[in-house]
PDB file of C-alpha atoms and ligand atoms in Angstrom:
ATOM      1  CA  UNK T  53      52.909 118.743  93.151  1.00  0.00           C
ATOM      2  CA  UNK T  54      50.944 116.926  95.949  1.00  0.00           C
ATOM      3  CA  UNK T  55      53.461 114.488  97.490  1.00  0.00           C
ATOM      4  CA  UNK T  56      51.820 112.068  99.794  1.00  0.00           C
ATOM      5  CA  UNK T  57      47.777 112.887 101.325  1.00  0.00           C
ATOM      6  CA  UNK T  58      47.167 111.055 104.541  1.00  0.00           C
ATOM      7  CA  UNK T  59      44.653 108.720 102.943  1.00  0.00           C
ATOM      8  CA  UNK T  60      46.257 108.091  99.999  1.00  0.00           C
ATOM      9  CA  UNK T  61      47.988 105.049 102.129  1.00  0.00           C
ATOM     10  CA  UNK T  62      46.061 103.104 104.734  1.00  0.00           C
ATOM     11  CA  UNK T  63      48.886 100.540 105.229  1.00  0.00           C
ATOM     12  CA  UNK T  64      52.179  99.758 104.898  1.00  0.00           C
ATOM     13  CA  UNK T  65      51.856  97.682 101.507  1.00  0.00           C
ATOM     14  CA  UNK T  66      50.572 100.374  99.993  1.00  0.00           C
ATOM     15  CA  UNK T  67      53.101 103.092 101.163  1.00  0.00           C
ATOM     16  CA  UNK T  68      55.701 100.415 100.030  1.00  0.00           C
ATOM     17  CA  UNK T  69      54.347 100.295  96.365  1.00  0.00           C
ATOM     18  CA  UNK T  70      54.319 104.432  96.242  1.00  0.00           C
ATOM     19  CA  UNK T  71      58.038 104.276  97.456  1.00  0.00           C
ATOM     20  CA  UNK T  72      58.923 101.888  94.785  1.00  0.00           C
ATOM     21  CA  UNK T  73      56.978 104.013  92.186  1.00  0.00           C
ATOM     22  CA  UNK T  74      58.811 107.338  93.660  1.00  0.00           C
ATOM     23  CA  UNK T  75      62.086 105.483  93.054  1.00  0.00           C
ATOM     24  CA  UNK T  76      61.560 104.347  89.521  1.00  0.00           C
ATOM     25  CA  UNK T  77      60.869 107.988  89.097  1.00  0.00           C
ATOM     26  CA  UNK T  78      63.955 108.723  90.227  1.00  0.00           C
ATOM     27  CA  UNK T  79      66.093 106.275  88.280  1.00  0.00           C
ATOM     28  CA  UNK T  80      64.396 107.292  85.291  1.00  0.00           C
ATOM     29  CA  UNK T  81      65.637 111.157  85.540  1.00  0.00           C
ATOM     30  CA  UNK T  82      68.892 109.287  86.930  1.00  0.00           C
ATOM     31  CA  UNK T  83      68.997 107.635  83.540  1.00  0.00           C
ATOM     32  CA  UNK T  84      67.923 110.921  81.299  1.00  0.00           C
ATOM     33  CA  UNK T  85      70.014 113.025  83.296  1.00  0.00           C
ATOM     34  CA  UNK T  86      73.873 110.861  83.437  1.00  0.00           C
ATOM     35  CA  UNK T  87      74.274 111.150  79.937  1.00  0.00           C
ATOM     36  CA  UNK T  88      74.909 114.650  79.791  1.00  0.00           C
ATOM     37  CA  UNK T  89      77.112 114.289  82.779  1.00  0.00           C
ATOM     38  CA  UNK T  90      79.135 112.067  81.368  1.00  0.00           C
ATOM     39  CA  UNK T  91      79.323 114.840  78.666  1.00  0.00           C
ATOM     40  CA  UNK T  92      80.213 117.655  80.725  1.00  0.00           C
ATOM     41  CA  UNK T  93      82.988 115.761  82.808  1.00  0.00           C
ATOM     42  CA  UNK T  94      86.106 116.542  81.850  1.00  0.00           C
ATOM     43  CA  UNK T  95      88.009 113.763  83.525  1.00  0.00           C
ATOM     44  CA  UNK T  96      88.195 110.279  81.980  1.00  0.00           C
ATOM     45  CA  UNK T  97      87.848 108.508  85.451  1.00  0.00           C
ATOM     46  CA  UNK T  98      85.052 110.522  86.489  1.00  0.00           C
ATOM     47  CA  UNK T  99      83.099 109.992  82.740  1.00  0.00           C
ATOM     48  CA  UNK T 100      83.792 106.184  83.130  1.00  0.00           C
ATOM     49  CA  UNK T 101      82.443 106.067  86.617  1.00  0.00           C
ATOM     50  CA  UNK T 102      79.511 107.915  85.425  1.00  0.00           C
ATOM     51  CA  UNK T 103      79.141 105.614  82.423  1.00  0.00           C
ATOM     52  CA  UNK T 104      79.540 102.381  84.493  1.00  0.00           C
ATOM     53  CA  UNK T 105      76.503 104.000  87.172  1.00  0.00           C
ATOM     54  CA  UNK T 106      74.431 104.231  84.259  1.00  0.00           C
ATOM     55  CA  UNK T 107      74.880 100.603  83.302  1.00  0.00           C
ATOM     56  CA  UNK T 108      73.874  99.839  86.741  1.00  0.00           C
ATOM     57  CA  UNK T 109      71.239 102.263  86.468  1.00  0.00           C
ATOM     58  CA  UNK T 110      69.477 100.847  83.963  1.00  0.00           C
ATOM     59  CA  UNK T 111      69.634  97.598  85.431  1.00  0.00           C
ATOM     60  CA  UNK T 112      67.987  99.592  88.531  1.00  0.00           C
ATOM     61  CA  UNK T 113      64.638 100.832  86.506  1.00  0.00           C
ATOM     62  CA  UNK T 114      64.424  96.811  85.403  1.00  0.00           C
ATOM     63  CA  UNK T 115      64.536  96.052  89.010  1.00  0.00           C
ATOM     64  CA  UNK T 116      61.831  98.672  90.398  1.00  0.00           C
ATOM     65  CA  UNK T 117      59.508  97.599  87.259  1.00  0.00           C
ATOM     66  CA  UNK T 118      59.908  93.765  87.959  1.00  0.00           C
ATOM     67  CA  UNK T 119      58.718  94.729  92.004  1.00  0.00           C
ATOM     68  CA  UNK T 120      56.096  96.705  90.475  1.00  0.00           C
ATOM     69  CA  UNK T 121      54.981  94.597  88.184  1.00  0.00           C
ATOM     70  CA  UNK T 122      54.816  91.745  91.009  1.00  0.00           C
ATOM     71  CA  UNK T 123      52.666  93.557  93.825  1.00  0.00           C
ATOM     72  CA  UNK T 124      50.460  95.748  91.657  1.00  0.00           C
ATOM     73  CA  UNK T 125      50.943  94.801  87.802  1.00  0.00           C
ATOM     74  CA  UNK T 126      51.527  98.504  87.411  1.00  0.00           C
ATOM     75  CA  UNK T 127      54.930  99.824  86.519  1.00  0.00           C
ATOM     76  CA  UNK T 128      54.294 103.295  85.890  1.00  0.00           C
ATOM     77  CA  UNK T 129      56.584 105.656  87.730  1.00  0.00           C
ATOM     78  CA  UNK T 130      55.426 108.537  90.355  1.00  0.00           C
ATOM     79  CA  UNK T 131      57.096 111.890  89.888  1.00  0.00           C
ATOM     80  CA  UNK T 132      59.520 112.552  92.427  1.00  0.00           C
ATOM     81  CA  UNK T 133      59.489 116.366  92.568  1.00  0.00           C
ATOM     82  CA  UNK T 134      62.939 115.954  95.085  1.00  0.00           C
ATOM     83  CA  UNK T 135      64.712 114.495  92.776  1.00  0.00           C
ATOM     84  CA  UNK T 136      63.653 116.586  89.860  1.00  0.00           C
ATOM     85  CA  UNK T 137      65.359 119.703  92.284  1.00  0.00           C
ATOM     86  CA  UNK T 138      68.936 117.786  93.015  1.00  0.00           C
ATOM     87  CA  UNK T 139      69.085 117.389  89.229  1.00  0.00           C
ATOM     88  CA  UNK T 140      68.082 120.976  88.471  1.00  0.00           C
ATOM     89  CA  UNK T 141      71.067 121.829  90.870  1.00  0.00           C
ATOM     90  CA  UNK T 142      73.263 119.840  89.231  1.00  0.00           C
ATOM     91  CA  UNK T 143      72.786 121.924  85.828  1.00  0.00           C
ATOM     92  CA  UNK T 144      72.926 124.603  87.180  1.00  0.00           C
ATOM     93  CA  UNK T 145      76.648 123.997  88.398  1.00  0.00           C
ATOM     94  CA  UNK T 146      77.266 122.888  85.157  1.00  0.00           C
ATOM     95  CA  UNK T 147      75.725 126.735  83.447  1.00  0.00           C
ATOM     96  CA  UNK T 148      77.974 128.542  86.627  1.00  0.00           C
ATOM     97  CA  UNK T 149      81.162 126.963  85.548  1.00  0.00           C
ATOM     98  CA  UNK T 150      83.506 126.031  82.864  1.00  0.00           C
ATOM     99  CA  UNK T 151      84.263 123.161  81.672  1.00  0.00           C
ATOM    100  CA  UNK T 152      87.490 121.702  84.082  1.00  0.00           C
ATOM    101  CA  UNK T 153      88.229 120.609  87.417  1.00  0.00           C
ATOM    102  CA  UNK T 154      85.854 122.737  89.442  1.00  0.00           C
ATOM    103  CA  UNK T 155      83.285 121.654  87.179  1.00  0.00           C
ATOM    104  CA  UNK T 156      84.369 118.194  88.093  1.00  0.00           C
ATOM    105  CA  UNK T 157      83.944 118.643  91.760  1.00  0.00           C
ATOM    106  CA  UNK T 158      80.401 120.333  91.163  1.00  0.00           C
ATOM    107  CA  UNK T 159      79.660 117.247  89.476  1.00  0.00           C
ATOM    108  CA  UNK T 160      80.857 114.912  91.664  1.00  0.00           C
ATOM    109  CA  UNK T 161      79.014 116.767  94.617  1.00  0.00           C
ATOM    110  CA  UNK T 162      75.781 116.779  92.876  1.00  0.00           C
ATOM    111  CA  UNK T 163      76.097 112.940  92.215  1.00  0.00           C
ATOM    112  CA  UNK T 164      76.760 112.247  95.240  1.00  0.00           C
ATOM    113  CA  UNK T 165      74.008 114.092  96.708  1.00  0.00           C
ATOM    114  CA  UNK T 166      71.703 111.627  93.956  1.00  0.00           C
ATOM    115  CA  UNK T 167      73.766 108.632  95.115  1.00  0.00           C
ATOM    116  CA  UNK T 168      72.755 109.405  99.265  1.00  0.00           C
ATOM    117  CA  UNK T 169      69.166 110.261  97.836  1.00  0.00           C
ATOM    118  CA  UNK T 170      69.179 106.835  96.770  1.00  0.00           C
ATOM    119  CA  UNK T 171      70.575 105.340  99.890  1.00  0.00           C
ATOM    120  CA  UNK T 172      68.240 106.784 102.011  1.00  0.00           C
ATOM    121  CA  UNK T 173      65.190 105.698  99.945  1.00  0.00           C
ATOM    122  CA  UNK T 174      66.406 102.089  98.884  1.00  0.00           C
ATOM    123  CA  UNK T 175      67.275 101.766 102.935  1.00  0.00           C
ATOM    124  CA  UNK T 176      63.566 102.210 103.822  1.00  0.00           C
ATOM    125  CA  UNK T 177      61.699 100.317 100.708  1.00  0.00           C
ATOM    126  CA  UNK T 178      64.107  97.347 101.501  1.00  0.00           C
ATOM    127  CA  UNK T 179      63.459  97.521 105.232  1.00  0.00           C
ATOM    128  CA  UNK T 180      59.699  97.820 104.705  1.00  0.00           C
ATOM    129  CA  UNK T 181      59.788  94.641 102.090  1.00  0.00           C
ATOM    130  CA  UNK T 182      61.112  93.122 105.006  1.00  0.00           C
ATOM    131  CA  UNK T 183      58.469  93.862 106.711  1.00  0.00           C
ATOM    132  CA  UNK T 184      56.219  92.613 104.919  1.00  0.00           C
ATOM    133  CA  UNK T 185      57.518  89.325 104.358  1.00  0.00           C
ATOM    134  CA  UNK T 186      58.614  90.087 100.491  1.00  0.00           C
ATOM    135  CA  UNK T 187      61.793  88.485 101.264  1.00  0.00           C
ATOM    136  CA  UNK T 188      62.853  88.478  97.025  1.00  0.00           C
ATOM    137  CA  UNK T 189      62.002  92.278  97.183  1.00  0.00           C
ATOM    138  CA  UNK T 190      64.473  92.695 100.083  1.00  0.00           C
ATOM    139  CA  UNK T 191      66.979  91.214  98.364  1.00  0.00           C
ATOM    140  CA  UNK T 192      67.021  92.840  95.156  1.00  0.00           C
ATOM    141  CA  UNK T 193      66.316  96.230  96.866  1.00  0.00           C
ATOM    142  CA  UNK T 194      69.896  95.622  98.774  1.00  0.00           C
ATOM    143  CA  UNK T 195      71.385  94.463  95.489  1.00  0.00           C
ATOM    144  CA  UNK T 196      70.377  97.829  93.983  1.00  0.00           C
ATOM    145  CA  UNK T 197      71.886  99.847  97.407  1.00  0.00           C
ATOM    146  CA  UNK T 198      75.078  97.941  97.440  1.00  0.00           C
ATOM    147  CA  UNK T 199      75.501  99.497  93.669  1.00  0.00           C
ATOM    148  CA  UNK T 200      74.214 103.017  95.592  1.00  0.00           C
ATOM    149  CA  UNK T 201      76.761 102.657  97.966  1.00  0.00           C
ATOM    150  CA  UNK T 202      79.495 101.467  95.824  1.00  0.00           C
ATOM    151  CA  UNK T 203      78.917 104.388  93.236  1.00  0.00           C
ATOM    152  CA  UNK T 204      79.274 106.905  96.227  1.00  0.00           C
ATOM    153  CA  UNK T 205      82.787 105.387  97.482  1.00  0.00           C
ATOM    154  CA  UNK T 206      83.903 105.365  94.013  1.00  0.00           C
ATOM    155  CA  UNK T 207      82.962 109.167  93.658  1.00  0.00           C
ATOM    156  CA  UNK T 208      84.543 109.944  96.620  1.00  0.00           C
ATOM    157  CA  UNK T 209      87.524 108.212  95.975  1.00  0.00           C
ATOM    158  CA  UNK T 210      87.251 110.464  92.641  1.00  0.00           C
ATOM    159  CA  UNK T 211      87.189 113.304  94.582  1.00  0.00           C
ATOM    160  CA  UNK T 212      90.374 113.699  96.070  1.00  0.00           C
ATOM    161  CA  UNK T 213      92.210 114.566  93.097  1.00  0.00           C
ATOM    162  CA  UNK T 214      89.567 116.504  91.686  1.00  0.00           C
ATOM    163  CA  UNK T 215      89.184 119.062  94.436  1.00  0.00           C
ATOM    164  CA  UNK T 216      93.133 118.998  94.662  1.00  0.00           C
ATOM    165  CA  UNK T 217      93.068 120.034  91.047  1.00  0.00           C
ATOM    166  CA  UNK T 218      89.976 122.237  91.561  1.00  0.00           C
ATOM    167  CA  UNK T 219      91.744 123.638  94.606  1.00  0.00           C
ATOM    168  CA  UNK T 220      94.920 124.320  92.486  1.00  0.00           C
ATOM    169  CA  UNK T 221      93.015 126.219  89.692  1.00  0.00           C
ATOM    170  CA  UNK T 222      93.940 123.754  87.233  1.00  0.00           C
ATOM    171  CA  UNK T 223      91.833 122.451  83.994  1.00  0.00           C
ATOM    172  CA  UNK T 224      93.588 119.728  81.850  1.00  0.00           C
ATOM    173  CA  UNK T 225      92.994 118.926  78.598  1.00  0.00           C
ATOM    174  CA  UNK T 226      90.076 116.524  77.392  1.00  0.00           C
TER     175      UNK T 226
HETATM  176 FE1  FE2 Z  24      70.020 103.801  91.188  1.00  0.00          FE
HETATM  177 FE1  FE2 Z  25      72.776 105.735  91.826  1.00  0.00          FE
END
């Protein structure tokens, strides 16, 4: 699954293009994987907050392949192995449950874990555009984490009622 070899970046440019291919990666299981998370949700706020992310989503691959496509003419993606496991924990919550509240909150955590994923990797590949002077990078790279960040309020504003409900045992109807 080799992640990173020492040599395989001798400066920061080129550690900046793997991050960007790592997160295209992960936007594109982001964008496979929503869809049936938006089918297992039981809650209409939660499946339209889910829905709306993968608007935004999308709108995050175009981003990462424009950057891509602008330092190395490349935009293939990089598996991100990390990502790949948060997902696979996800479904799993969604196997160990039934469909309700509790599933809800599994959901929700799951996401949110993504959603901080995100935040911690768009953080660094907008700080290091900085750094290298790729000032349009930087600012599309914080357009994309606002969304992050936004997404992860709105979940945990979501979250309040559905671990009250989860808390209280109870599953309403779809
Ligand atoms: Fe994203
Ligand atoms: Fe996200």
């Amino acid at each position: 699954m080799g992640f990173i070899t020492p040599n395989d970046f001798p400066n920061l440019r080129e550690l900046y293009t793997a991050q960007l291919r790592y997160l295209l990666s992960t936007e594109n299981q982001i964008v496979d994987g929503l869809p049936k998370m938006i089918e297992h949700a039981q809650e209409t706020q939660l499946k339209q907050a889910f829905q709306s992310h993968l608007q935004e989503t999308r709108n995050h691959v175009t981003r990462l392949q424009r950057l891509l496509g602008d330092v190395i003419n490349d935009a293939s993606d990089k598996k991100d192995p990390i990502l790949a496991a948060i997902v696979g924990s996800g479904e799993n919550i969604t196997k160990e449950t039934d469909a309700g509240s509790v599933r809800d909150a599994g959901l929700i955590a799951s996401a949110q874990k993504i959603e901080h994923y995100e935040i911690a990797s768009y953080g660094t590949a907008r700080d290091w555009a900085q750094q290298l002077g790729l000032k349009e990078h930087a600012q599309m790279l914080q357009q994309t984490l606002d969304e992050e960040k936004h997404a992860d309020q709105l979940l945990t504003q979501i979250s309040h009622s559905a671990n009250l409900k989860a808390s209280q045992g109870a599953t309403v109807a779809a």
